[in-house]
Tab-separated table of C-alpha atoms and ligand atoms in Angstrom:
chain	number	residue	atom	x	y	z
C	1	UNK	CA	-22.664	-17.902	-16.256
C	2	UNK	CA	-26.269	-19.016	-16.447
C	3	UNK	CA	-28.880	-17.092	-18.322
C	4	UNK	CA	-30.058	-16.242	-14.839
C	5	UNK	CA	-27.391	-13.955	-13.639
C	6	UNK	CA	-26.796	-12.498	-17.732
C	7	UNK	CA	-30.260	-11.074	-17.008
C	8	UNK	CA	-29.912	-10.012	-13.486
C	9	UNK	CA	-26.593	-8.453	-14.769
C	10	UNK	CA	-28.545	-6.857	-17.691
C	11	UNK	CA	-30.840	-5.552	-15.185
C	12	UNK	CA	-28.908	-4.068	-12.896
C	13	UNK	CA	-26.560	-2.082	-15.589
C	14	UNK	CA	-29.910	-0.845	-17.517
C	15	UNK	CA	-31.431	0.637	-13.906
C	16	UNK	CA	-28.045	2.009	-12.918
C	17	UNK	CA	-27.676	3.704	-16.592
C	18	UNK	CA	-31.563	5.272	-16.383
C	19	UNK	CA	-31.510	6.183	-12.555
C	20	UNK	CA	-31.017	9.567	-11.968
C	21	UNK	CA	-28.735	9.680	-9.078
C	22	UNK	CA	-28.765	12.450	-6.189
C	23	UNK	CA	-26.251	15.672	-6.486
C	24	UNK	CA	-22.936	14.977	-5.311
C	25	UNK	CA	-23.105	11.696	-5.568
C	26	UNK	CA	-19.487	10.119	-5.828
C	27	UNK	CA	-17.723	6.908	-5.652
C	28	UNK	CA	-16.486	7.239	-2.010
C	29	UNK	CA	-15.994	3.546	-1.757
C	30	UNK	CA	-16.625	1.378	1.418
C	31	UNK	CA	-16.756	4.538	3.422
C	32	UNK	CA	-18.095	7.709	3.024
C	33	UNK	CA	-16.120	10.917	4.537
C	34	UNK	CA	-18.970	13.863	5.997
C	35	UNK	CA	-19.571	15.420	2.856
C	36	UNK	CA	-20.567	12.281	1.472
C	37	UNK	CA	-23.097	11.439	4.144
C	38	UNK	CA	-25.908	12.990	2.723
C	39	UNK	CA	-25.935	12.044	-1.049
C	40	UNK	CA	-24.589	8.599	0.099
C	41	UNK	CA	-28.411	8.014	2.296
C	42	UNK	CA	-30.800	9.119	-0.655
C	43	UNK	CA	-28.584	6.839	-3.107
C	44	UNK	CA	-28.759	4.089	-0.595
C	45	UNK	CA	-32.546	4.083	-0.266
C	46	UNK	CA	-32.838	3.970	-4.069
C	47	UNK	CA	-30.891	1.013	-3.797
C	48	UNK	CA	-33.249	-0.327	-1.431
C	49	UNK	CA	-36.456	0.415	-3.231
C	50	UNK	CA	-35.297	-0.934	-6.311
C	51	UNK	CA	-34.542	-4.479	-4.278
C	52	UNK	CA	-30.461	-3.646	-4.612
C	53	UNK	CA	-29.684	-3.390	-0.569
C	54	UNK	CA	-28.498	-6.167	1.623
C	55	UNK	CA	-29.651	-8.422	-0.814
C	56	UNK	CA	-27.623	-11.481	0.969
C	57	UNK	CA	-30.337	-10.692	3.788
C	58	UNK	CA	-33.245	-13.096	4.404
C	59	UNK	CA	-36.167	-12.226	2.445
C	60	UNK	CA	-38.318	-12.367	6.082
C	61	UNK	CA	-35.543	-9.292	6.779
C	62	UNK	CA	-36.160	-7.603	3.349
C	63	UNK	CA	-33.081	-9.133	1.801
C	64	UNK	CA	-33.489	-11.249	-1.403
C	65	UNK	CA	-31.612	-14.447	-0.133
C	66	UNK	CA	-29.268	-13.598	-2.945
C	67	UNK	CA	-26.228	-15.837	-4.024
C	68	UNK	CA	-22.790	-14.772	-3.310
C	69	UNK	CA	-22.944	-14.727	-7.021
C	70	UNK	CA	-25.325	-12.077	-7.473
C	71	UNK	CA	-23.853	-10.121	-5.063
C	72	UNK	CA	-20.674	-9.998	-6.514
C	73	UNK	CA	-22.153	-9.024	-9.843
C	74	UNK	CA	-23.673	-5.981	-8.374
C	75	UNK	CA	-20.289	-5.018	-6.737
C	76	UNK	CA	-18.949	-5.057	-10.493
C	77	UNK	CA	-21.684	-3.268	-11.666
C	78	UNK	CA	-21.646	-0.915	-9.512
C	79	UNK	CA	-17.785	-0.380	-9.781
C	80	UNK	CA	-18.298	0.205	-13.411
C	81	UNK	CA	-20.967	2.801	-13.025
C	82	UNK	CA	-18.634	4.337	-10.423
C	83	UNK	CA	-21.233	4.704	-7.632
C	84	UNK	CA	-20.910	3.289	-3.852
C	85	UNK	CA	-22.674	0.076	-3.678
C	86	UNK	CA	-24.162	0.859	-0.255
C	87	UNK	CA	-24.288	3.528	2.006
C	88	UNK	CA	-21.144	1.515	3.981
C	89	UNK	CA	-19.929	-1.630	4.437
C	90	UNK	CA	-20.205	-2.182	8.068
C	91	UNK	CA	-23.995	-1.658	8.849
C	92	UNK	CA	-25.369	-4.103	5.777
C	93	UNK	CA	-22.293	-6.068	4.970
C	94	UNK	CA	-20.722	-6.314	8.633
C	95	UNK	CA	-23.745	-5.851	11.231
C	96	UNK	CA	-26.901	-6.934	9.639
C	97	UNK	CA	-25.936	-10.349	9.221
C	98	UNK	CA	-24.651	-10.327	12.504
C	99	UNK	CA	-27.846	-9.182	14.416
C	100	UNK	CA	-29.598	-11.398	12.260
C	101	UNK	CA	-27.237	-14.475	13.640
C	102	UNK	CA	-26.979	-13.388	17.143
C	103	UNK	CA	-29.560	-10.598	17.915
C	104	UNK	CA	-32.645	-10.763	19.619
C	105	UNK	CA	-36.418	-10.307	18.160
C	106	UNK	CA	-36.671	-6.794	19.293
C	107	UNK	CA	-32.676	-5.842	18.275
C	108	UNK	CA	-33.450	-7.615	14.754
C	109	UNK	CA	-36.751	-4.994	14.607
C	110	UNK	CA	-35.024	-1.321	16.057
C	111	UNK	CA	-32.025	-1.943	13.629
C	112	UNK	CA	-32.477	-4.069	10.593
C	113	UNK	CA	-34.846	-1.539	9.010
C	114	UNK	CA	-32.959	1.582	9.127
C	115	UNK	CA	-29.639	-0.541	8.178
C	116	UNK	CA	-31.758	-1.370	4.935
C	117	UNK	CA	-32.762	1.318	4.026
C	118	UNK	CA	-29.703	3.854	4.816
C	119	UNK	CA	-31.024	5.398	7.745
C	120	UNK	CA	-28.595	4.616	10.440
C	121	UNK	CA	-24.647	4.939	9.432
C	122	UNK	CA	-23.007	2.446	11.547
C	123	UNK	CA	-19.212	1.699	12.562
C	124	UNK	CA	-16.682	-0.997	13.815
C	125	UNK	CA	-15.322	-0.325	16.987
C	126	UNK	CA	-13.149	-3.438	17.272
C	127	UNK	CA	-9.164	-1.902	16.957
C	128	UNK	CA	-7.197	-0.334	19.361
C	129	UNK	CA	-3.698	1.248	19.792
C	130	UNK	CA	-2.468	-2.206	21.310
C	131	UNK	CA	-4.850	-4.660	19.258
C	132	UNK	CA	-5.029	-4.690	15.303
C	133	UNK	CA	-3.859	-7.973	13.959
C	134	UNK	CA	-4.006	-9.495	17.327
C	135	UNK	CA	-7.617	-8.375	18.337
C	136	UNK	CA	-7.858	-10.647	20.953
C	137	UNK	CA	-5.721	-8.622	22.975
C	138	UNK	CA	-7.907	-5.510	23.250
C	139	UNK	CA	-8.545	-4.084	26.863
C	140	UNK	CA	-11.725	-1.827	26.612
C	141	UNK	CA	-13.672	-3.113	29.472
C	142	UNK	CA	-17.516	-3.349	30.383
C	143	UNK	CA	-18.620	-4.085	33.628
C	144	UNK	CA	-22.281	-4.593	34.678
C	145	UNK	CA	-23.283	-2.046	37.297
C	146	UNK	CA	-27.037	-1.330	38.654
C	147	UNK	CA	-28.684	-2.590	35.332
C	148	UNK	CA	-26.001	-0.945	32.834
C	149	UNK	CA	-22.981	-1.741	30.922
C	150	UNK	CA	-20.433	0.739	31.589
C	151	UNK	CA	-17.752	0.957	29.196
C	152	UNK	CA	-14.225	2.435	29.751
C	153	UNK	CA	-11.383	2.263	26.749
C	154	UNK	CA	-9.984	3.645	23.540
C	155	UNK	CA	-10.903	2.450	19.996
C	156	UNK	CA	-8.372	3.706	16.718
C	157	UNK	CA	-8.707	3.815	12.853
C	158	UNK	CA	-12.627	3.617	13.393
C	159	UNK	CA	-14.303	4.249	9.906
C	160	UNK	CA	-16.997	6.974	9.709
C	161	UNK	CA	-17.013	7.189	13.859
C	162	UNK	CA	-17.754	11.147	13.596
C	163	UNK	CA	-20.696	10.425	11.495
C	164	UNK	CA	-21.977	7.266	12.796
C	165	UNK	CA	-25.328	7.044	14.314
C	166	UNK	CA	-24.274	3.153	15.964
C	167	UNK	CA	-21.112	1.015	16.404
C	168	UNK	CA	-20.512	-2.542	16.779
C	169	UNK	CA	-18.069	-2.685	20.326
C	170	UNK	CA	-16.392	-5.699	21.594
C	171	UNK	CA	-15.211	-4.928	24.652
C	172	UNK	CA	-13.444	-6.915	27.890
C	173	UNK	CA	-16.188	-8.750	30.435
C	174	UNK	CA	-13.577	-11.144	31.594
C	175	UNK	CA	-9.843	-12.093	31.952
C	176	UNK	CA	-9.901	-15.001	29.472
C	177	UNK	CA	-8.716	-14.334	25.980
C	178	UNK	CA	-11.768	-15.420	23.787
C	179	UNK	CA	-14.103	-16.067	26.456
C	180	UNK	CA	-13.579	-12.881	27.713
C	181	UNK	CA	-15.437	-10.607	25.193
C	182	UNK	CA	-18.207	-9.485	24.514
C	183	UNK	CA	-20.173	-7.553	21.542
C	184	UNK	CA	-22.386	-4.296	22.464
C	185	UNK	CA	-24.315	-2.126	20.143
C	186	UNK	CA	-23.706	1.615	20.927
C	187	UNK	CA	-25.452	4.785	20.513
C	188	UNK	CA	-22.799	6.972	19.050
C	189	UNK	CA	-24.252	10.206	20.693
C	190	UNK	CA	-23.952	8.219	24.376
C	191	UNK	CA	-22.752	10.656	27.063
C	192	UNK	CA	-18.551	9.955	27.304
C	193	UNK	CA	-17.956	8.816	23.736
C	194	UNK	CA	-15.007	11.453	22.183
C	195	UNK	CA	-14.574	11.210	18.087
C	196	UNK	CA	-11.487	12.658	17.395
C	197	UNK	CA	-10.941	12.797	13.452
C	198	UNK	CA	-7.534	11.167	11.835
C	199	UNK	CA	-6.317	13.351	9.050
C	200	UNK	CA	-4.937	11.210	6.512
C	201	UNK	CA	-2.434	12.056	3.911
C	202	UNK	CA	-4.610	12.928	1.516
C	203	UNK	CA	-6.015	15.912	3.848
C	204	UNK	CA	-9.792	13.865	3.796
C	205	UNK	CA	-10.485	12.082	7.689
C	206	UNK	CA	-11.977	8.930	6.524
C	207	UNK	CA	-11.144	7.371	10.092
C	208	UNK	CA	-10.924	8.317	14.177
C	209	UNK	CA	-9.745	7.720	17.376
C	210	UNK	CA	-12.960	7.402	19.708
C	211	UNK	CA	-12.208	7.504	23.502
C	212	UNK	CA	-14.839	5.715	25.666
C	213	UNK	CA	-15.251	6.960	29.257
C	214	UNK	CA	-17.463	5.787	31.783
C	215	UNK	CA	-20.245	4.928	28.765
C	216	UNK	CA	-23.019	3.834	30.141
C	217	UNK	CA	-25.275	1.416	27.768
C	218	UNK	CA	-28.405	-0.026	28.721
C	219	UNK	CA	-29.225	-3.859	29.233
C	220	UNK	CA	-30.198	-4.467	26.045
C	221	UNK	CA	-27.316	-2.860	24.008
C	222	UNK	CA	-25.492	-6.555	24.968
C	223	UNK	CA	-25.749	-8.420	21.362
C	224	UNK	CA	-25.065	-12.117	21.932
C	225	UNK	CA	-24.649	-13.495	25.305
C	226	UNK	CA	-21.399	-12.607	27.434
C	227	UNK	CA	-18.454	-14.180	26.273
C	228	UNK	CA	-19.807	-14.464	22.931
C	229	UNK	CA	-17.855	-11.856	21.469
C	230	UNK	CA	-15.143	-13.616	19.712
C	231	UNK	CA	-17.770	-15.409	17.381
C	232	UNK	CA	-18.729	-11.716	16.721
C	233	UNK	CA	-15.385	-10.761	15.678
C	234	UNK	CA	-14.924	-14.043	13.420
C	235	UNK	CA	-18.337	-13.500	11.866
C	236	UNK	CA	-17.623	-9.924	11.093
C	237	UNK	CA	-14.032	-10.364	9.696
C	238	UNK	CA	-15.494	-13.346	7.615
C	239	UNK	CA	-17.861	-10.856	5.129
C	240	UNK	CA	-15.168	-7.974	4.524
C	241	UNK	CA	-13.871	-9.782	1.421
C	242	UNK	CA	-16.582	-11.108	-0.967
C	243	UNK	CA	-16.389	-7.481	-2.794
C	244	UNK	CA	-13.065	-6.456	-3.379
C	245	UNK	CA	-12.586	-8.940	-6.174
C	246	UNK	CA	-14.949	-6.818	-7.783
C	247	UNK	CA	-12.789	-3.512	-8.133
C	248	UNK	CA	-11.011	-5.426	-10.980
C	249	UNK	CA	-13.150	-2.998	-13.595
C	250	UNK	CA	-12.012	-0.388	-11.563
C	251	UNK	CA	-7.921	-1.508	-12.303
C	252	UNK	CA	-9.171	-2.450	-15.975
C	253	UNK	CA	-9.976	1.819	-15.661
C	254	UNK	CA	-6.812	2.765	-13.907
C	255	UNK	CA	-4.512	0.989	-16.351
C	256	UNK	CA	-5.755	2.245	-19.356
C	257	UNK	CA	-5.450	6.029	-17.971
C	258	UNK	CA	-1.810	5.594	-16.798
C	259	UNK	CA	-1.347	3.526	-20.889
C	260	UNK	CA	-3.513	6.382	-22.289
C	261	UNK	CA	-1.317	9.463	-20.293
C	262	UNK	CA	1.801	7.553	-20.856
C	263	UNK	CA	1.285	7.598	-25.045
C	264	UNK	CA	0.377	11.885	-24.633
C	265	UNK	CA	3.723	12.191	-23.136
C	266	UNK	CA	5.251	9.952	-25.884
C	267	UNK	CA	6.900	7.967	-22.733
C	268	UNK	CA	5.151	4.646	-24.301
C	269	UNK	CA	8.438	1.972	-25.053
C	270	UNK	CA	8.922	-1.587	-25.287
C	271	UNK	CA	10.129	-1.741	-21.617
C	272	UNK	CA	6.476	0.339	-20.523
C	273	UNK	CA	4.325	-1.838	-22.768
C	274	UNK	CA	5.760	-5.055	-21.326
C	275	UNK	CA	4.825	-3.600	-17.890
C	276	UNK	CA	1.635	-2.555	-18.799
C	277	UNK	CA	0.562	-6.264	-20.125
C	278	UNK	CA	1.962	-7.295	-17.076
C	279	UNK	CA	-0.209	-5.281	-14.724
C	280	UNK	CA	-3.084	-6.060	-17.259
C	281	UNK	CA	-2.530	-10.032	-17.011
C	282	UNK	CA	-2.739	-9.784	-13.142
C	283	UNK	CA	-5.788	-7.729	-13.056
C	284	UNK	CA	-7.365	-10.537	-15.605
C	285	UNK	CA	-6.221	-13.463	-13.728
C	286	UNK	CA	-7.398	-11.461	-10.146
C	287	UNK	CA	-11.244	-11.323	-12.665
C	288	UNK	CA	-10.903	-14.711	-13.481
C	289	UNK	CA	-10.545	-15.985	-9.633
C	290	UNK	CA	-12.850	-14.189	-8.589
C	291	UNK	CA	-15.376	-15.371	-11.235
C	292	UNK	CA	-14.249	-18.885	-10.245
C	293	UNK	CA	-14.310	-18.299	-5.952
C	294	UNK	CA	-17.904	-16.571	-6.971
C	295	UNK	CA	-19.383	-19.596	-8.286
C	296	UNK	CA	-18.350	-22.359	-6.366
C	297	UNK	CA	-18.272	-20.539	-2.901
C	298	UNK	CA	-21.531	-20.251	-1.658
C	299	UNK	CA	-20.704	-18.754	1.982
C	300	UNK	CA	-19.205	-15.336	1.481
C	301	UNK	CA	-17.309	-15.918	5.071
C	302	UNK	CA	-14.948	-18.733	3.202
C	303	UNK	CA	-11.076	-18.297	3.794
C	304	UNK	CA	-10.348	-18.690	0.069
C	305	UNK	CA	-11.905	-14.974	-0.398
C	306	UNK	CA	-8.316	-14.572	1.777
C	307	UNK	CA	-6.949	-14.649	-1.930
C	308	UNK	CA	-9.130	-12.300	-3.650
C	309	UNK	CA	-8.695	-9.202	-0.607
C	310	UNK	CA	-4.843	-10.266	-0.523
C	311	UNK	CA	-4.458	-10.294	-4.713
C	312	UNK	CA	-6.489	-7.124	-5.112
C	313	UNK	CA	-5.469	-4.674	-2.895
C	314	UNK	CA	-1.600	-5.462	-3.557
C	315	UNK	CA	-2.744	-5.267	-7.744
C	316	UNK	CA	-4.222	-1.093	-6.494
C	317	UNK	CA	-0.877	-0.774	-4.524
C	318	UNK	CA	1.534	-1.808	-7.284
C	319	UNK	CA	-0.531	0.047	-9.897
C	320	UNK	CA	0.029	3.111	-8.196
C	321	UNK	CA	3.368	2.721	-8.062
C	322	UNK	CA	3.813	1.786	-11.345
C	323	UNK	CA	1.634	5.047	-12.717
C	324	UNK	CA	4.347	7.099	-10.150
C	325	UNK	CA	7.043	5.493	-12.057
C	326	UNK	CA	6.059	5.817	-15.645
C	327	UNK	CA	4.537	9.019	-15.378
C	328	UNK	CA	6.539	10.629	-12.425
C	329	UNK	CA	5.045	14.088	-10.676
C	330	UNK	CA	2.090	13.770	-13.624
C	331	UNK	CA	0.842	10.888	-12.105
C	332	UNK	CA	-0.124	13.295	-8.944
C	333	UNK	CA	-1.512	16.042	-10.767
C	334	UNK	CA	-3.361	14.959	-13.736
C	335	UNK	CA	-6.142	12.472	-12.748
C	336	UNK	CA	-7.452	12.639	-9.330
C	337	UNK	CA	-9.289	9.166	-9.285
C	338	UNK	CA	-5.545	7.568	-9.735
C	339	UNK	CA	-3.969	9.485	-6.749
C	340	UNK	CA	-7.341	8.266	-5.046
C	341	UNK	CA	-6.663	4.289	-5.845
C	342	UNK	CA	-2.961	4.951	-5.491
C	343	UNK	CA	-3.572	5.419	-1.535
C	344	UNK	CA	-6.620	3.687	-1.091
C	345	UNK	CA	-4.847	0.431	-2.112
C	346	UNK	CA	-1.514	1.071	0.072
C	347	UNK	CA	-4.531	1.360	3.027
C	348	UNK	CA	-6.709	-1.916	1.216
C	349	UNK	CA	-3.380	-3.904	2.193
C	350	UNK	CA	-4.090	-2.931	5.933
C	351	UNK	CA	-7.689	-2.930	6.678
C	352	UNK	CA	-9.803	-6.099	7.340
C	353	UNK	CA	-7.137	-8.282	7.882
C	354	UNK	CA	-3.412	-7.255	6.554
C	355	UNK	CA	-1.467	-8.667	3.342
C	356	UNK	CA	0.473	-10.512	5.997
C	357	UNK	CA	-2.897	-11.707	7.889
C	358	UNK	CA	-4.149	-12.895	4.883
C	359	UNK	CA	-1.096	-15.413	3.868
C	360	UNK	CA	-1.072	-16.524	7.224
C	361	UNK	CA	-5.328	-17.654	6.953
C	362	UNK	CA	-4.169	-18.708	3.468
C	363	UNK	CA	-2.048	-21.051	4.294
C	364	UNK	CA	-3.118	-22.481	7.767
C	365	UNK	CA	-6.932	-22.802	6.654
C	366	UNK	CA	-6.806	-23.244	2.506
C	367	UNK	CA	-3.636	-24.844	1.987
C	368	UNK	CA	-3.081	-26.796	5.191
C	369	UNK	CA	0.208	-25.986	6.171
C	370	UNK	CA	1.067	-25.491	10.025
C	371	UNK	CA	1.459	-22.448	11.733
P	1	FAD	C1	-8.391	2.461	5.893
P	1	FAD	C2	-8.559	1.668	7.176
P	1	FAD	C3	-9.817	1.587	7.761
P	1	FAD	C4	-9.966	0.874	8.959
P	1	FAD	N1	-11.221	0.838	9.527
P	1	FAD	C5	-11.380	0.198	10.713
P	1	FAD	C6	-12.660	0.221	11.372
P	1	FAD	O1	-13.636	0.782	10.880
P	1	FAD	N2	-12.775	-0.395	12.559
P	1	FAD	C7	-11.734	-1.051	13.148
P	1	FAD	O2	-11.930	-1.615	14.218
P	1	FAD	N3	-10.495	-1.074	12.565
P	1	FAD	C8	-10.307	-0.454	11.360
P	1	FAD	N4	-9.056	-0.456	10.756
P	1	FAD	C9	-7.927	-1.044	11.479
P	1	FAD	C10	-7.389	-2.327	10.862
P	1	FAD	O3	-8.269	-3.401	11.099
P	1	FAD	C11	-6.007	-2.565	11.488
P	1	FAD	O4	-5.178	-1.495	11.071
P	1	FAD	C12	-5.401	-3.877	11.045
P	1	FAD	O5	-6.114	-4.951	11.579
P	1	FAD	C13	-3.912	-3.982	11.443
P	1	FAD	O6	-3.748	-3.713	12.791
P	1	FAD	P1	-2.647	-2.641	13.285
P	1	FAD	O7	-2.847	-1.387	12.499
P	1	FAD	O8	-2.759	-2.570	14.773
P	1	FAD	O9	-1.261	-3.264	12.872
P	1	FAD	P2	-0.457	-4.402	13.644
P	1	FAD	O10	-1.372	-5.521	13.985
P	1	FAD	O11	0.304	-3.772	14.766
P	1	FAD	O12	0.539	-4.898	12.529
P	1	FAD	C14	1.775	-4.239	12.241
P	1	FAD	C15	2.519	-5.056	11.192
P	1	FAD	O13	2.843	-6.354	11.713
P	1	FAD	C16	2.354	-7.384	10.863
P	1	FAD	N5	1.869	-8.532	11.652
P	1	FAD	C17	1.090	-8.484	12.763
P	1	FAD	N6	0.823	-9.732	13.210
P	1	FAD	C18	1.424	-10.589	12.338
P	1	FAD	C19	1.526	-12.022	12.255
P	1	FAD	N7	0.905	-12.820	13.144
P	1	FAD	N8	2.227	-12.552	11.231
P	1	FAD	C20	2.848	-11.761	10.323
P	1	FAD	N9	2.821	-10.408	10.365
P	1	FAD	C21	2.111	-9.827	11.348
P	1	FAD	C22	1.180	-6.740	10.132
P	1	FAD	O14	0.936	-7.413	8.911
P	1	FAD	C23	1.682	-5.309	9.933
P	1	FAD	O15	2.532	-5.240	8.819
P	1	FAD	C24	-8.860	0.231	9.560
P	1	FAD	C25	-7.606	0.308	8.950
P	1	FAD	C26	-7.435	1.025	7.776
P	1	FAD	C27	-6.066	1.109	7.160
């Protein structure tokens, strides 16, 4: 690590340890439920005026050009301070580079702003009921009719759709597979949009089913040309990654609470402290990968961050099953950031690409094997 990042690390702990953050503020992760909407906006703009949002933007966008590096270090900083990093992922991580790459002057002026400074929640309508892993296959349609785009479909498992002020859309334009989508910005209050809240297991409704019928858009909500909207979706996908090696400080956390709870209970035997320095070596070697894809990757879109998504969200999903097993019902009771991980990394194994996905990219596109 150069001097340069020591002191931009030094920085950013010392400003996170004096800022006074807003009430309520908690660590909601990529994606804030409703309650979290509000504290999750001022926090956001803080970030902002202190130079700490979409810093991978252009500086001409208000971004600070910032290495993939520096990024990463204020996803670990940030992890360690327990705080979101951002109001969400999609609208600074997901959109804003996209409208950068394939808006147009005046899209790059209404939206880039209020992404950067936490004014406009955004969302990712890409999955359907029929199209997850295979995206591809997704039938929404828009059809050009007297100067609109008129949109008829379903979307599922859409983060933060009841709260969302814009989505991303890809939607059908034409019969070929790739060729035949297209990407649309949508105003989430559009006449014939329908959020209907998913209540997960955990009673909280992180996600939704939105039903589109006969949405009408204007001209200008198309973002790319038509048929562009595979390049979209690959773009998109690409950026979901570069932070999740960060949440090893989080694990680091989680261990030593399941270690700590286990000694209370005297459960703590040769057979647990094997499996503890286990789990511990895994988390270290996820830290040490990521330290290593963090330097020498300089375009967070790069397949090897396959490895760190793939590594760390199985490391959350086995941890929580290994605090169920060593510390049985106690493990559901007594700590409710644990219960939080425990499902968050069963769903981390799913979203942006599943465990399965992720071998597959890893070995087609880093180690060269054939499909
Ligand atoms: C917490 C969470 C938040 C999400 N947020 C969003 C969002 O904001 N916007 C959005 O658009 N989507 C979102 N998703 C949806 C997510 O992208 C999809 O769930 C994911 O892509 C998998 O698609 P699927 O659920 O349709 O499963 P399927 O694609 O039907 O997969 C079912 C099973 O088959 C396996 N499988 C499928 N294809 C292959 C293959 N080629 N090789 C090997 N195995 C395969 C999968 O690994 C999986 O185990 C979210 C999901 C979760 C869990």
């Amino acid at each position: 690590m150069t001097d340069q990042y020591a002191e931009f690390r030094r920085e950013v702990r010392e400003w996170l340890a004096a800022v006074e953050r807003p009430i309520g503020l908690r660590d909601y992760g990529g994606t804030p439920e409703s309650d979290d909407v509000g504290p999750g906006r001022l926090w956001h703009r803080m970030l902002a005026d202190a130079g700490y949002a979409c810093m991978a933007w252009p500086v001409e966008h208000g971004g600070r050009n910032s290495s993939v590096y520096e990024q990463a270090i204020l996803a670990e900083e940030t992890a360690r301070a327990e705080v979101p990093r951002q109001l969400n992922i999609v609208g600074p991580d997901l959109v804003g580079p996209v409208i950068i790459r394939f808006g147009n002057q005046d899209q790059k002026r209404r939206y880039l702003p209020a992404i950067r400074e936490g004014e406009h929640l955004w969302c990712q309508l890409f999955s359907e009921p029929e199209a997850g892993s295979d995206l591809a296959s997704l039938r929404t349609r828009a059809r050009h009719e007297a100067g609109s785009w008129v949109i008829d479909g379903q979307k599922v498992w859409t983060s933060a759709a009841a709260d969302a002020d814009y989505g991303l859309l890809i939607a059908r334009t034409g019969e070929e597979r790739y060729a035949g989508l297209t990407a649309f910005v949508v105003d989430m209050r559009s006449p014939g949009i329908t959020v209907r809240p998913l209540r997960q297991l955990d009673g909280a409704s992180k996600f939704n089913e939105v039903f589109l019928s006969d949405v009408r858009l204007p001209e200008d909500a198309l973002l790319g040309t038509v048929g562009q909207g595979w390049s979209v979706v690959t773009a998109t996908l690409g950026q979901e990654r570069l932070s999740l090696g960060a949440q090893a400080v989080g694990m680091f956390e989680a261990l030593r609470t399941v270690a700590n709870a286990a000694r209370d209970r005297g459960l703590l035997d040769d057979a647990l402290r094997e499996e503890i320095t286990q789990q511990w070596c895994r988390i270290t070697l996820l830290r040490e990968t990521w330290l290593r894809a963090v330097s020498v990757e300089t375009e967070p879109s790069s397949s090897a961050f396959s490895v760190l998504k793939l590594v760390s969200s199985e490391i959350y999903r086995d941890l929580g099953d290994f605090a169920t097993a060593a510390l049985g019902m106690d493990a559901l009771i007594f700590d409710e950031p644990l219960v939080q991980r425990m499902l968050v990394g069963r769903a981390q194994t799913i979203l942006g690409g599943t465990s399965e996905i992720q071998r597959n990219i890893l070995a087609e596109r880093v180690l060269g094997l054939p499909r």
